[in-house]
Amino acid sequence: MTLNRDARLLFATRSVRMAGYGGLSVVLVLYLAALGFDGPTIGILLTLTLLGDTALSLWLTTHADRIGRRRVLLVGALLMSAAGLVFAGTDVVALLLVAATIGVISPSGNEVGPFLAVEQAALSQAVPDDRRTSVFAWYNFAGSVATAFGALGAGLAVGALLAARMSNIDAYRVVLVGYAVVGLAIALLVRGIGFGIEAPRPTDATIVGRLGLHRSRGTVFRLSALFSLDAFAGGMVMQSLLAFWFHTTYGVPEATLGAIFFAANLLAAGSALAAGRIAARIGLVNTMVFTHLPSNVLLILVPLMPTVELAIAVLLLRFSISQMDVPTRQSYTMSVVDPDERSAAAGVTGIARTTGAAISPNLAAPLYAVPGLAFLPFVIAGGLKIAYDLALWRAFRSRGGPQA
């Protein structure tokens, strides 16, 4: 796959960022629990982390094409670094709440902040339409591989620090400081990106509608509602909560948790790559739905397994098909909007996902803290995701869109 310099740097920012997210997701809930916070408090922190990110990112992404895509990426990187430093430096709830609300923190190992929307728009501008799904597949592949290595690295680092007699809290803080350093590294990469990623200036300012959308507003809002439902369900089983569940239910140590999510994200990376080939055969919407349904059945089965080995095996099997809908979803969104709406469309749908994911941890975290109820988030999440798949197929199967 041939990419120009700016596209390669966008791939690099994605990879570095997702490595930071992957590492943080392994230790974040464990860190908060080690600080003495109970389940409801952890849930509130996770929720405010995502809600604050939602509000900030909504403004940034819907204005990115006017204030500058490079500037938005730079602001996001600095907010990421600042949040990591605050979380590492204090256990004062009020300060953590401020950092969670204003900063960029990923408790799920998935995308947060303004980055994804801006990068999707920039890449869509840089590649032909018939290559978009393939490029997005590789873009997601790069992110999943980086998340895998970030999770593995964090797990191994914490294991080594604990073996060297460092306390749990201090070992987790090392990962948080590393997260802050990742934010600074992203800022340096962004400074190297050229102005070619910037959106062309509109010739008629009146064409810009609410939230940067015009002709495609209705379609984007319908997609956003559905994506929000999917993300709400996903927030109940975000990677940091899964790590907490394995640790408290089976006593799985941090290094092993890192290895589990390393393997999971590598499998997810492979599933993202397969999406382009499948979409070329059956279409984007069908690929989104028919690869997502079985992964959600597997999600429900994870806590029902009688042993930790079987639970891990089912989780890994789920990850092996779970990400085929991601590049297809991104490509489909870009295909049904006008070029001058792409940053806004990616931003609005992304914010809808973040909003959905922000609400559910507050509901799920207390359930994980009660052994007899810890299976419920898996069942609820899987059921809601199946409902999302069926609703998406019913609403958009007749709308067409490009095959690849």
XYZ file of C-alpha atoms in Angstrom, residues 6 9-10 56 72 83 93 135 160 163 190 207 209 228 272 316 338 341 398:
19
model
C 1.273 12.997 5.482
C 2.485 10.359 9.671
C -1.252 9.995 10.312
C -14.703 18.944 23.956
C -7.018 20.140 16.509
C -4.510 14.176 31.760
C -10.941 12.998 43.684
C -6.855 2.154 3.648
C 8.661 -6.282 36.385
C 8.941 -8.059 41.062
C 1.655 16.287 14.288
C -23.401 25.912 2.773
C -25.126 24.010 8.379
C -24.455 5.433 20.185
C -10.074 -5.404 10.506
C -10.148 -14.249 21.975
C -20.459 15.192 0.853
C -19.042 17.276 5.529
C -31.515 -0.669 0.990
